[in-house]
Amino acid sequence: MRRLLSLLIKVPKMIRTVWLTVPPLKFINSNVTYLLCTSSFQGDSICNGTHGEKILQSDSQLFEAQFDELVAELTERDLTDHVLADALNRLREVLVYNAPGGKRNRGLSVIGSLRELLPPAQLTQDTVQRALLVGWCIELLQAFFLVADDIMDASVTRRGQPCWYKKDGVGLDAINDGFLLEGSIYRLLRRHCRDQPYYVHLLELFTETSFQTELGQALDLMTAPPGQIDLNRFTMERYKAIVKYKTAFYSFYLPVAAAMYMAGIESEEEHNNAKHILLEMGEFFQIQDDFLDCYGDPAVTGKIGTDIQDNKCSWLVVTAMEIMTPEQRVELEACYGRHDDASVEKVKALYNTLQMPTLYHKYEDESYQRLQKLITCHAQNLPHSVFLNFAKKIYKRKK
């Protein structure tokens, strides 16, 4: 081994790869890093599914690097009819503005979960690249939902920049731009996964999850229709239904379920077990969002909270109504859903009087304990790390 490494020093590269039939090992000598990797029978790297100098890249770096390739594929190599040049340029602009910039928890959870579900020997370069691609499809679905949601909510900012429809020259054309984002998902899945045994499962998973999310959005819109303020519609049962269908399925179940299908796990029982855990996680995630909308720092969250002005059925208002006095209820009804600063500040003052931050942090701790119990009960045949890794990304988050 010492002789082999000494020979490698003569190779003019800062990162060198040695292929041996041993588990991956890393040796560091001065400022040169040697990574010893195994190879599959097909010759694919099984360190992180890449070759050469990219071997030391993290999943996050690999994920970011794939975006430009994805954009080029959709806008330059997928459809080549010259009469579509303007439309494809528009698609490029839509993709670049709306798909990156988020926390990427959904997209990265596909490859993250797959690494827990498959042994390293099966994580070939092609497998990793497809997992990253499916992750980006989830990010595109998220972008599609957010473009539409911002229009319906008349939001101003998203991820620290103006909402897409608020950009000069965009306006309601953003509706069709959302359709372009959604359509891109299925073109990518067809081009990259059509010959895989899980292709139909992914198609059904994406279409079912999209429909569930749209039903959740419908419930949300019906509970707080524009111009109609009726807090009697705001119940915890309705709130949890909105959260489950509008957020939890696509944000939590979708990426893990996709990884499970890619790992060959098709059992309905195992998917239901995962769903029990992930929907609980999704509920807490939305409650966090509701809390951060009011109490988060816009410089950190990247958006200005408008749930009070928008008459949103949020966890804060639903929980507050369960514990407030009749007098406080009258004050809430007089101010909630109004856009003037004085009304918004009165609602926030009411939340503080009811000690909503304290109640939230108590809920956060209780939710984590429930999650631990659900993992013990329902993940008997699945790696607990799949769910714990996801939980680490969201608990105690600030944005």
mmCIF file of C-alpha atoms in Angstrom:
data_model
loop_
_atom_site.group_PDB
_atom_site.id
_atom_site.type_symbol
_atom_site.label_atom_id
_atom_site.label_comp_id
_atom_site.label_asym_id
_atom_site.label_seq_id
_atom_site.Cartn_x
_atom_site.Cartn_y
_atom_site.Cartn_z
ATOM 1 C CA MET A 1 0.000 0.000 0.000
ATOM 2 C CA ARG A 2 2.860 2.395 0.902
ATOM 3 C CA ARG A 3 4.507 1.755 -2.479
ATOM 4 C CA LEU A 4 1.234 2.273 -4.312
ATOM 5 C CA LEU A 5 0.663 5.628 -2.620
ATOM 6 C CA SER A 6 4.196 6.773 -3.336
ATOM 7 C CA LEU A 7 3.686 6.084 -7.023
ATOM 8 C CA LEU A 8 0.504 8.110 -7.014
ATOM 9 C CA ILE A 9 2.270 11.221 -5.734
ATOM 10 C CA LYS A 10 3.804 11.583 -9.192
ATOM 11 C CA VAL A 11 0.356 12.018 -10.742
ATOM 12 C CA PRO A 12 -0.352 15.772 -11.118
ATOM 13 C CA LYS A 13 -3.804 15.815 -9.506
ATOM 14 C CA MET A 14 -4.906 17.136 -6.132
ATOM 15 C CA ILE A 15 -7.469 14.356 -5.750
ATOM 16 C CA ARG A 16 -6.609 10.861 -6.886
ATOM 17 C CA THR A 17 -8.758 7.741 -6.917
ATOM 18 C CA VAL A 18 -7.421 4.225 -6.455
ATOM 19 C CA TRP A 19 -9.702 1.337 -7.378
ATOM 20 C CA LEU A 20 -9.357 -1.601 -5.022
ATOM 21 C CA THR A 21 -11.674 -4.365 -3.924
ATOM 22 C CA VAL A 22 -11.878 -3.043 -0.369
ATOM 23 C CA PRO A 23 -14.391 -0.764 1.380
ATOM 24 C CA PRO A 24 -13.933 2.978 0.730
ATOM 25 C CA LEU A 25 -11.076 4.512 2.736
ATOM 26 C CA LYS A 26 -9.612 8.012 2.766
ATOM 27 C CA PHE A 27 -5.919 8.774 3.284
ATOM 28 C CA ILE A 28 -4.647 12.331 3.713
ATOM 29 C CA ASN A 29 -0.977 13.053 3.049
ATOM 30 C CA SER A 30 0.103 16.717 3.209
ATOM 31 C CA ASN A 31 -2.361 18.575 0.966
ATOM 32 C CA VAL A 32 -3.200 15.571 -1.188
ATOM 33 C CA THR A 33 -6.306 13.490 -0.516
ATOM 34 C CA TYR A 34 -6.397 9.824 -1.591
ATOM 35 C CA LEU A 35 -9.776 8.158 -1.704
ATOM 36 C CA LEU A 36 -9.749 4.381 -2.045
ATOM 37 C CA CYS A 37 -12.980 3.145 -3.558
ATOM 38 C CA THR A 38 -14.488 -0.156 -4.490
ATOM 39 C CA SER A 39 -16.007 -0.711 -7.881
ATOM 40 C CA SER A 40 -19.051 -2.636 -8.935
ATOM 41 C CA PHE A 41 -19.023 -5.278 -11.641
ATOM 42 C CA GLN A 42 -20.156 -2.561 -14.030
ATOM 43 C CA GLY A 43 -17.246 -0.325 -13.052
ATOM 44 C CA ASP A 44 -19.417 2.284 -11.304
ATOM 45 C CA SER A 45 -18.172 4.095 -8.251
ATOM 46 C CA ILE A 46 -19.988 3.143 -5.085
ATOM 47 C CA CYS A 47 -18.578 5.901 -2.888
ATOM 48 C CA ASN A 48 -21.222 8.423 -3.825
ATOM 49 C CA GLY A 49 -21.996 7.417 -7.358
ATOM 50 C CA THR A 50 -19.536 9.707 -9.130
ATOM 51 C CA HIS A 51 -16.191 9.422 -10.852
ATOM 52 C CA GLY A 52 -12.893 11.261 -10.584
ATOM 53 C CA GLU A 53 -12.646 14.501 -8.688
ATOM 54 C CA LYS A 54 -16.377 14.664 -8.045
ATOM 55 C CA ILE A 55 -16.068 11.718 -5.676
ATOM 56 C CA LEU A 56 -15.595 14.010 -2.676
ATOM 57 C CA GLN A 57 -18.699 16.103 -3.393
ATOM 58 C CA SER A 58 -21.523 16.055 -0.876
ATOM 59 C CA ASP A 59 -25.069 15.183 -1.903
ATOM 60 C CA SER A 60 -25.929 18.866 -1.641
ATOM 61 C CA GLN A 61 -23.128 19.768 -4.056
ATOM 62 C CA LEU A 62 -24.104 16.990 -6.454
ATOM 63 C CA PHE A 63 -27.715 18.161 -6.292
ATOM 64 C CA GLU A 64 -26.803 21.766 -7.069
ATOM 65 C CA ALA A 65 -24.509 20.728 -9.902
ATOM 66 C CA GLN A 66 -27.279 18.766 -11.605
ATOM 67 C CA PHE A 67 -29.627 21.749 -11.898
ATOM 68 C CA ASP A 68 -27.835 23.430 -14.813
ATOM 69 C CA GLU A 69 -27.794 20.121 -16.673
ATOM 70 C CA LEU A 70 -31.505 19.692 -16.021
ATOM 71 C CA VAL A 71 -32.274 23.181 -17.354
ATOM 72 C CA ALA A 72 -30.157 22.598 -20.456
ATOM 73 C CA GLU A 73 -31.881 19.292 -21.099
ATOM 74 C CA LEU A 74 -35.376 20.782 -20.859
ATOM 75 C CA THR A 75 -34.654 23.938 -22.839
ATOM 76 C CA GLU A 76 -32.032 22.863 -25.382
ATOM 77 C CA ARG A 77 -32.151 19.117 -25.986
ATOM 78 C CA ASP A 78 -35.704 17.959 -25.236
ATOM 79 C CA LEU A 79 -37.632 19.844 -27.921
ATOM 80 C CA THR A 80 -35.580 21.270 -30.777
ATOM 81 C CA ASP A 81 -38.238 22.787 -33.050
ATOM 82 C CA HIS A 82 -36.890 26.294 -33.812
ATOM 83 C CA VAL A 83 -40.366 27.836 -33.627
ATOM 84 C CA LEU A 84 -40.380 27.074 -29.892
ATOM 85 C CA ALA A 85 -37.258 29.134 -29.174
ATOM 86 C CA ASP A 86 -39.100 31.951 -27.396
ATOM 87 C CA ALA A 87 -41.198 29.549 -25.321
ATOM 88 C CA LEU A 88 -38.158 27.510 -24.320
ATOM 89 C CA ASN A 89 -36.304 30.668 -23.327
ATOM 90 C CA ARG A 90 -39.282 31.519 -21.159
ATOM 91 C CA LEU A 91 -39.154 28.036 -19.612
ATOM 92 C CA ARG A 92 -35.474 28.569 -18.801
ATOM 93 C CA GLU A 93 -36.282 31.856 -17.072
ATOM 94 C CA VAL A 94 -39.130 30.253 -15.105
ATOM 95 C CA LEU A 95 -36.941 27.350 -13.988
ATOM 96 C CA VAL A 96 -33.977 29.479 -12.938
ATOM 97 C CA TYR A 97 -36.125 31.946 -10.978
ATOM 98 C CA ASN A 98 -38.451 29.530 -9.214
ATOM 99 C CA ALA A 99 -36.778 26.151 -8.713
ATOM 100 C CA PRO A 100 -33.542 26.957 -6.796
ATOM 101 C CA GLY A 101 -33.289 29.065 -3.667
ATOM 102 C CA GLY A 102 -35.267 27.009 -1.180
ATOM 103 C CA LYS A 103 -34.051 24.765 1.613
ATOM 104 C CA ARG A 104 -34.120 21.763 -0.779
ATOM 105 C CA ASN A 105 -35.117 19.433 2.064
ATOM 106 C CA ARG A 106 -37.642 17.660 -0.165
ATOM 107 C CA GLY A 107 -35.299 17.103 -3.081
ATOM 108 C CA LEU A 108 -32.299 16.054 -1.015
ATOM 109 C CA SER A 109 -34.418 13.655 1.021
ATOM 110 C CA VAL A 110 -34.727 11.315 -1.975
ATOM 111 C CA ILE A 111 -30.995 10.584 -2.222
ATOM 112 C CA GLY A 112 -30.634 10.825 1.560
ATOM 113 C CA SER A 113 -33.325 8.208 2.110
ATOM 114 C CA LEU A 114 -32.026 5.991 -0.680
ATOM 115 C CA ARG A 115 -28.595 5.885 0.957
ATOM 116 C CA GLU A 116 -30.251 4.493 4.083
ATOM 117 C CA LEU A 117 -32.337 1.957 2.156
ATOM 118 C CA LEU A 118 -29.708 0.503 -0.217
ATOM 119 C CA PRO A 119 -26.306 -1.011 0.549
ATOM 120 C CA PRO A 120 -23.352 0.982 -0.854
ATOM 121 C CA ALA A 121 -22.696 -1.673 -3.521
ATOM 122 C CA GLN A 122 -26.036 -0.805 -5.167
ATOM 123 C CA LEU A 123 -25.485 2.952 -5.174
ATOM 124 C CA THR A 124 -23.994 3.101 -8.644
ATOM 125 C CA GLN A 125 -23.443 6.334 -10.514
ATOM 126 C CA ASP A 126 -26.654 5.880 -12.507
ATOM 127 C CA THR A 127 -28.678 5.136 -9.363
ATOM 128 C CA VAL A 128 -27.426 8.262 -7.600
ATOM 129 C CA GLN A 129 -28.013 10.452 -10.662
ATOM 130 C CA ARG A 130 -31.579 9.202 -11.007
ATOM 131 C CA ALA A 131 -32.234 9.844 -7.304
ATOM 132 C CA LEU A 132 -30.956 13.404 -7.690
ATOM 133 C CA LEU A 133 -33.174 13.816 -10.756
ATOM 134 C CA VAL A 134 -36.262 12.587 -8.912
ATOM 135 C CA GLY A 135 -35.353 14.988 -6.109
ATOM 136 C CA TRP A 136 -35.350 17.869 -8.562
ATOM 137 C CA CYS A 137 -38.735 16.718 -9.865
ATOM 138 C CA ILE A 138 -40.073 17.188 -6.341
ATOM 139 C CA GLU A 139 -38.502 20.652 -6.209
ATOM 140 C CA LEU A 140 -40.214 21.471 -9.517
ATOM 141 C CA LEU A 141 -43.520 20.295 -8.080
ATOM 142 C CA GLN A 142 -42.908 22.556 -5.084
ATOM 143 C CA ALA A 143 -42.124 25.471 -7.419
ATOM 144 C CA PHE A 144 -45.355 24.824 -9.361
ATOM 145 C CA PHE A 145 -47.404 24.867 -6.160
ATOM 146 C CA LEU A 146 -45.714 28.017 -4.844
ATOM 147 C CA VAL A 147 -46.143 30.008 -8.051
ATOM 148 C CA ALA A 148 -49.875 29.247 -7.979
ATOM 149 C CA ASP A 149 -50.206 29.707 -4.210
ATOM 150 C CA ASP A 150 -48.571 33.142 -4.314
ATOM 151 C CA ILE A 151 -51.092 34.299 -6.921
ATOM 152 C CA MET A 152 -54.050 32.997 -4.909
ATOM 153 C CA ASP A 153 -52.736 34.521 -1.677
ATOM 154 C CA ALA A 154 -51.642 37.786 -3.337
ATOM 155 C CA SER A 155 -48.245 37.292 -1.679
ATOM 156 C CA VAL A 156 -45.469 39.819 -2.188
ATOM 157 C CA THR A 157 -42.173 38.005 -1.593
ATOM 158 C CA ARG A 158 -40.935 34.436 -1.795
ATOM 159 C CA ARG A 159 -37.470 33.227 -0.777
ATOM 160 C CA GLY A 160 -36.228 36.764 -0.330
ATOM 161 C CA GLN A 161 -37.257 38.016 -3.770
ATOM 162 C CA PRO A 162 -40.497 39.206 -5.394
ATOM 163 C CA CYS A 163 -42.999 36.459 -6.130
ATOM 164 C CA TRP A 164 -42.763 35.361 -9.759
ATOM 165 C CA TYR A 165 -46.130 36.852 -10.732
ATOM 166 C CA LYS A 166 -45.012 40.167 -9.183
ATOM 167 C CA LYS A 167 -42.089 40.491 -11.584
ATOM 168 C CA ASP A 168 -42.452 43.147 -14.270
ATOM 169 C CA GLY A 169 -43.990 41.682 -17.390
ATOM 170 C CA VAL A 170 -45.146 38.433 -15.754
ATOM 171 C CA GLY A 171 -48.472 38.998 -13.970
ATOM 172 C CA LEU A 172 -51.071 36.306 -14.577
ATOM 173 C CA ASP A 173 -48.928 34.742 -17.292
ATOM 174 C CA ALA A 174 -47.443 33.027 -14.251
ATOM 175 C CA ILE A 175 -50.400 30.631 -14.362
ATOM 176 C CA ASN A 176 -49.104 29.078 -17.572
ATOM 177 C CA ASP A 177 -45.564 29.221 -16.212
ATOM 178 C CA GLY A 178 -46.752 27.010 -13.371
ATOM 179 C CA PHE A 179 -48.080 24.528 -15.912
ATOM 180 C CA LEU A 180 -44.660 24.521 -17.580
ATOM 181 C CA LEU A 181 -43.023 23.645 -14.262
ATOM 182 C CA GLU A 182 -45.445 20.774 -13.712
ATOM 183 C CA GLY A 183 -45.065 19.470 -17.259
ATOM 184 C CA SER A 184 -41.291 19.467 -16.906
ATOM 185 C CA ILE A 185 -41.557 16.884 -14.121
ATOM 186 C CA TYR A 186 -43.062 14.215 -16.335
ATOM 187 C CA ARG A 187 -40.715 14.885 -19.256
ATOM 188 C CA LEU A 188 -37.746 14.351 -16.947
ATOM 189 C CA LEU A 189 -39.195 11.206 -15.378
ATOM 190 C CA ARG A 190 -39.903 9.731 -18.801
ATOM 191 C CA ARG A 191 -36.434 10.497 -20.144
ATOM 192 C CA HIS A 192 -34.560 9.152 -17.124
ATOM 193 C CA CYS A 193 -36.741 6.503 -15.460
ATOM 194 C CA ARG A 194 -38.847 4.999 -18.229
ATOM 195 C CA ASP A 195 -36.783 1.805 -18.347
ATOM 196 C CA GLN A 196 -36.784 1.335 -14.570
ATOM 197 C CA PRO A 197 -39.119 -1.134 -12.799
ATOM 198 C CA TYR A 198 -40.369 1.630 -10.499
ATOM 199 C CA TYR A 199 -41.337 4.077 -13.293
ATOM 200 C CA VAL A 200 -45.100 3.510 -13.072
ATOM 201 C CA HIS A 201 -44.926 3.700 -9.272
ATOM 202 C CA LEU A 202 -43.267 7.123 -9.544
ATOM 203 C CA LEU A 203 -45.840 8.374 -12.045
ATOM 204 C CA GLU A 204 -48.700 7.262 -9.818
ATOM 205 C CA LEU A 205 -46.989 8.690 -6.746
ATOM 206 C CA PHE A 206 -46.488 12.131 -8.320
ATOM 207 C CA THR A 207 -49.987 12.343 -9.794
ATOM 208 C CA GLU A 208 -51.671 11.105 -6.596
ATOM 209 C CA THR A 209 -49.650 13.464 -4.422
ATOM 210 C CA SER A 210 -50.417 16.399 -6.715
ATOM 211 C CA PHE A 211 -54.146 15.669 -6.479
ATOM 212 C CA GLN A 212 -53.982 15.344 -2.686
ATOM 213 C CA THR A 213 -52.183 18.681 -2.465
ATOM 214 C CA GLU A 214 -54.721 20.359 -4.715
ATOM 215 C CA LEU A 215 -57.549 19.027 -2.541
ATOM 216 C CA GLY A 216 -55.777 20.481 0.484
ATOM 217 C CA GLN A 217 -55.459 23.815 -1.278
ATOM 218 C CA ALA A 218 -59.184 23.697 -2.083
ATOM 219 C CA LEU A 219 -59.983 23.155 1.601
ATOM 220 C CA ASP A 220 -57.719 26.062 2.491
ATOM 221 C CA LEU A 221 -59.389 28.400 0.013
ATOM 222 C CA MET A 222 -62.901 27.334 1.046
ATOM 223 C CA THR A 223 -62.134 27.807 4.736
ATOM 224 C CA ALA A 224 -61.021 31.400 4.201
ATOM 225 C CA PRO A 225 -62.602 32.682 0.963
ATOM 226 C CA PRO A 226 -61.442 36.133 -0.176
ATOM 227 C CA GLY A 227 -63.423 38.948 1.401
ATOM 228 C CA GLN A 228 -65.259 36.655 3.816
ATOM 229 C CA ILE A 229 -64.037 36.582 7.398
ATOM 230 C CA ASP A 230 -65.786 33.889 9.417
ATOM 231 C CA LEU A 231 -63.695 32.491 12.255
ATOM 232 C CA ASN A 232 -66.360 29.869 12.952
ATOM 233 C CA ARG A 233 -64.896 27.950 10.012
ATOM 234 C CA PHE A 234 -61.560 27.713 11.829
ATOM 235 C CA THR A 235 -61.523 24.438 13.751
ATOM 236 C CA MET A 236 -58.617 22.192 14.673
ATOM 237 C CA GLU A 237 -60.177 19.357 12.652
ATOM 238 C CA ARG A 238 -60.317 21.509 9.510
ATOM 239 C CA TYR A 239 -56.843 22.852 10.145
ATOM 240 C CA LYS A 240 -55.325 19.376 10.413
ATOM 241 C CA ALA A 241 -57.126 18.260 7.240
ATOM 242 C CA ILE A 242 -55.681 21.208 5.319
ATOM 243 C CA VAL A 243 -52.195 20.537 6.643
ATOM 244 C CA LYS A 244 -52.316 16.814 5.897
ATOM 245 C CA TYR A 245 -53.398 17.215 2.296
ATOM 246 C CA LYS A 246 -51.850 20.557 1.358
ATOM 247 C CA THR A 247 -48.421 20.060 2.913
ATOM 248 C CA ALA A 248 -47.629 16.720 4.539
ATOM 249 C CA PHE A 249 -48.135 14.380 1.592
ATOM 250 C CA TYR A 250 -45.921 16.196 -0.910
ATOM 251 C CA SER A 251 -43.356 17.584 1.521
ATOM 252 C CA PHE A 252 -42.724 14.459 3.581
ATOM 253 C CA TYR A 253 -44.285 11.287 2.237
ATOM 254 C CA LEU A 254 -43.478 11.930 -1.451
ATOM 255 C CA PRO A 255 -39.637 12.042 -1.229
ATOM 256 C CA VAL A 256 -39.351 9.050 1.106
ATOM 257 C CA ALA A 257 -41.925 7.011 -0.836
ATOM 258 C CA ALA A 258 -40.041 7.765 -4.065
ATOM 259 C CA ALA A 259 -36.809 6.496 -2.491
ATOM 260 C CA MET A 260 -38.604 3.386 -1.223
ATOM 261 C CA TYR A 261 -39.878 2.545 -4.702
ATOM 262 C CA MET A 262 -36.425 3.175 -6.168
ATOM 263 C CA ALA A 263 -35.030 0.767 -3.568
ATOM 264 C CA GLY A 264 -37.540 -1.887 -4.636
ATOM 265 C CA ILE A 265 -39.840 -1.511 -1.604
ATOM 266 C CA GLU A 266 -43.339 -1.832 -3.054
ATOM 267 C CA SER A 267 -45.197 -3.277 -0.052
ATOM 268 C CA GLU A 268 -48.356 -1.305 0.692
ATOM 269 C CA GLU A 269 -47.923 -2.134 4.381
ATOM 270 C CA GLU A 270 -44.436 -0.631 4.515
ATOM 271 C CA HIS A 271 -45.561 2.476 2.648
ATOM 272 C CA ASN A 272 -48.442 2.894 5.097
ATOM 273 C CA ASN A 273 -46.024 2.508 7.996
ATOM 274 C CA ALA A 274 -43.819 5.231 6.563
ATOM 275 C CA LYS A 275 -46.862 7.392 5.927
ATOM 276 C CA HIS A 276 -47.930 7.276 9.606
ATOM 277 C CA ILE A 277 -44.587 8.708 10.647
ATOM 278 C CA LEU A 278 -44.138 11.212 7.840
ATOM 279 C CA LEU A 279 -47.623 12.743 8.058
ATOM 280 C CA GLU A 280 -47.023 13.462 11.751
ATOM 281 C CA MET A 281 -43.766 15.132 10.756
ATOM 282 C CA GLY A 282 -45.548 17.093 8.051
ATOM 283 C CA GLU A 283 -48.160 18.370 10.479
ATOM 284 C CA PHE A 284 -45.481 19.729 12.761
ATOM 285 C CA PHE A 285 -43.634 21.277 9.812
ATOM 286 C CA GLN A 286 -46.718 23.323 8.860
ATOM 287 C CA ILE A 287 -47.301 24.363 12.458
ATOM 288 C CA GLN A 288 -43.688 25.580 12.462
ATOM 289 C CA ASP A 289 -44.397 27.538 9.281
ATOM 290 C CA ASP A 290 -47.438 29.133 10.902
ATOM 291 C CA PHE A 291 -45.417 30.079 13.960
ATOM 292 C CA LEU A 292 -42.540 31.487 11.872
ATOM 293 C CA ASP A 293 -45.010 33.481 9.741
ATOM 294 C CA CYS A 294 -45.808 35.524 12.840
ATOM 295 C CA TYR A 295 -42.674 35.233 14.969
ATOM 296 C CA GLY A 296 -39.900 34.509 12.457
ATOM 297 C CA ASP A 297 -37.348 37.030 11.241
ATOM 298 C CA PRO A 298 -38.077 37.929 7.582
ATOM 299 C CA ALA A 299 -34.332 38.348 7.035
ATOM 300 C CA VAL A 300 -33.941 34.674 7.945
ATOM 301 C CA THR A 301 -37.167 33.166 6.579
ATOM 302 C CA GLY A 302 -36.947 35.045 3.281
ATOM 303 C CA LYS A 303 -40.595 36.087 3.330
ATOM 304 C CA ILE A 304 -42.852 38.578 5.037
ATOM 305 C CA GLY A 305 -45.555 36.856 7.082
ATOM 306 C CA THR A 306 -49.103 37.692 6.023
ATOM 307 C CA ASP A 307 -51.241 34.953 7.603
ATOM 308 C CA ILE A 308 -53.092 37.434 9.829
ATOM 309 C CA GLN A 309 -53.825 39.847 6.982
ATOM 310 C CA ASP A 310 -54.754 36.976 4.644
ATOM 311 C CA ASN A 311 -57.299 35.513 7.068
ATOM 312 C CA LYS A 312 -55.398 32.224 7.130
ATOM 313 C CA CYS A 313 -56.604 29.227 9.101
ATOM 314 C CA SER A 314 -53.308 28.871 10.955
ATOM 315 C CA TRP A 315 -52.323 26.911 14.052
ATOM 316 C CA LEU A 316 -51.881 30.138 15.998
ATOM 317 C CA VAL A 317 -55.396 31.440 15.474
ATOM 318 C CA VAL A 318 -57.076 28.030 15.877
ATOM 319 C CA THR A 319 -55.197 27.292 19.106
ATOM 320 C CA ALA A 320 -55.794 30.817 20.408
ATOM 321 C CA MET A 321 -59.551 30.501 19.865
ATOM 322 C CA GLU A 322 -59.593 27.335 21.971
ATOM 323 C CA ILE A 323 -58.250 29.141 25.047
ATOM 324 C CA MET A 324 -59.310 32.799 24.753
ATOM 325 C CA THR A 325 -62.096 34.538 26.643
ATOM 326 C CA PRO A 326 -65.299 35.721 24.916
ATOM 327 C CA GLU A 327 -63.994 39.305 25.162
ATOM 328 C CA GLN A 328 -60.756 38.336 23.470
ATOM 329 C CA ARG A 329 -62.728 36.533 20.778
ATOM 330 C CA VAL A 330 -64.622 39.739 20.006
ATOM 331 C CA GLU A 331 -61.322 41.615 19.666
ATOM 332 C CA LEU A 332 -59.887 38.903 17.423
ATOM 333 C CA GLU A 333 -62.919 38.961 15.128
ATOM 334 C CA ALA A 334 -62.633 42.734 14.827
ATOM 335 C CA CYS A 335 -58.987 42.596 13.740
ATOM 336 C CA TYR A 336 -58.238 39.261 12.061
ATOM 337 C CA GLY A 337 -58.078 39.338 8.275
ATOM 338 C CA ARG A 338 -57.596 43.124 8.169
ATOM 339 C CA HIS A 339 -54.643 44.630 6.335
ATOM 340 C CA ASP A 340 -54.039 47.759 8.394
ATOM 341 C CA ASP A 341 -50.996 47.673 10.658
ATOM 342 C CA ALA A 342 -52.987 48.525 13.783
ATOM 343 C CA SER A 343 -55.236 45.471 13.423
ATOM 344 C CA VAL A 344 -52.273 43.171 12.742
ATOM 345 C CA GLU A 345 -50.447 44.443 15.826
ATOM 346 C CA LYS A 346 -53.550 43.915 17.984
ATOM 347 C CA VAL A 347 -53.758 40.275 16.893
ATOM 348 C CA LYS A 348 -50.064 39.784 17.637
ATOM 349 C CA ALA A 349 -50.504 41.410 21.045
ATOM 350 C CA LEU A 350 -53.397 39.050 21.722
ATOM 351 C CA TYR A 351 -51.192 36.065 20.786
ATOM 352 C CA ASN A 352 -48.552 37.294 23.213
ATOM 353 C CA THR A 353 -51.123 37.725 25.983
ATOM 354 C CA LEU A 354 -52.193 34.112 25.416
ATOM 355 C CA GLN A 355 -48.513 33.056 25.553
ATOM 356 C CA MET A 356 -48.603 31.464 22.120
ATOM 357 C CA PRO A 357 -44.783 31.134 21.855
ATOM 358 C CA THR A 358 -44.756 29.109 25.077
ATOM 359 C CA LEU A 359 -47.591 26.888 23.831
ATOM 360 C CA TYR A 360 -45.782 26.386 20.541
ATOM 361 C CA HIS A 361 -42.523 25.276 22.154
ATOM 362 C CA LYS A 362 -44.491 22.896 24.381
ATOM 363 C CA TYR A 363 -46.164 21.453 21.287
ATOM 364 C CA GLU A 364 -42.772 21.147 19.584
ATOM 365 C CA ASP A 365 -41.395 19.004 22.414
ATOM 366 C CA GLU A 366 -44.533 16.846 22.571
ATOM 367 C CA SER A 367 -44.528 16.343 18.806
ATOM 368 C CA TYR A 368 -40.943 15.109 18.873
ATOM 369 C CA GLN A 369 -41.839 12.575 21.580
ATOM 370 C CA ARG A 370 -44.809 11.359 19.517
ATOM 371 C CA LEU A 371 -42.541 10.988 16.518
ATOM 372 C CA GLN A 372 -40.113 8.814 18.474
ATOM 373 C CA LYS A 373 -42.973 6.521 19.474
ATOM 374 C CA LEU A 374 -44.287 6.331 15.908
ATOM 375 C CA ILE A 375 -40.848 5.372 14.602
ATOM 376 C CA THR A 376 -40.558 2.615 17.191
ATOM 377 C CA CYS A 377 -44.042 1.322 16.372
ATOM 378 C CA HIS A 378 -44.173 1.642 12.580
ATOM 379 C CA ALA A 379 -40.565 1.462 11.361
ATOM 380 C CA GLN A 380 -39.781 -2.047 12.522
ATOM 381 C CA ASN A 381 -38.706 -3.101 9.007
ATOM 382 C CA LEU A 382 -37.384 0.262 7.828
ATOM 383 C CA PRO A 383 -34.186 2.049 8.897
ATOM 384 C CA HIS A 384 -35.005 4.511 11.675
ATOM 385 C CA SER A 385 -32.352 6.832 10.238
ATOM 386 C CA VAL A 386 -34.604 7.563 7.234
ATOM 387 C CA PHE A 387 -37.006 9.354 9.538
ATOM 388 C CA LEU A 388 -34.548 10.696 12.104
ATOM 389 C CA ASN A 389 -32.462 12.378 9.395
ATOM 390 C CA PHE A 390 -35.592 14.110 8.132
ATOM 391 C CA ALA A 391 -36.550 15.164 11.668
ATOM 392 C CA LYS A 392 -33.139 16.733 12.277
ATOM 393 C CA LYS A 393 -33.668 19.030 9.311
ATOM 394 C CA ILE A 394 -36.889 20.522 10.607
ATOM 395 C CA TYR A 395 -36.959 20.468 14.407
ATOM 396 C CA LYS A 396 -35.861 23.762 15.990
ATOM 397 C CA ARG A 397 -35.526 25.331 12.515
ATOM 398 C CA LYS A 398 -35.608 29.109 12.099
ATOM 399 C CA LYS A 399 -36.705 29.259 8.477
#
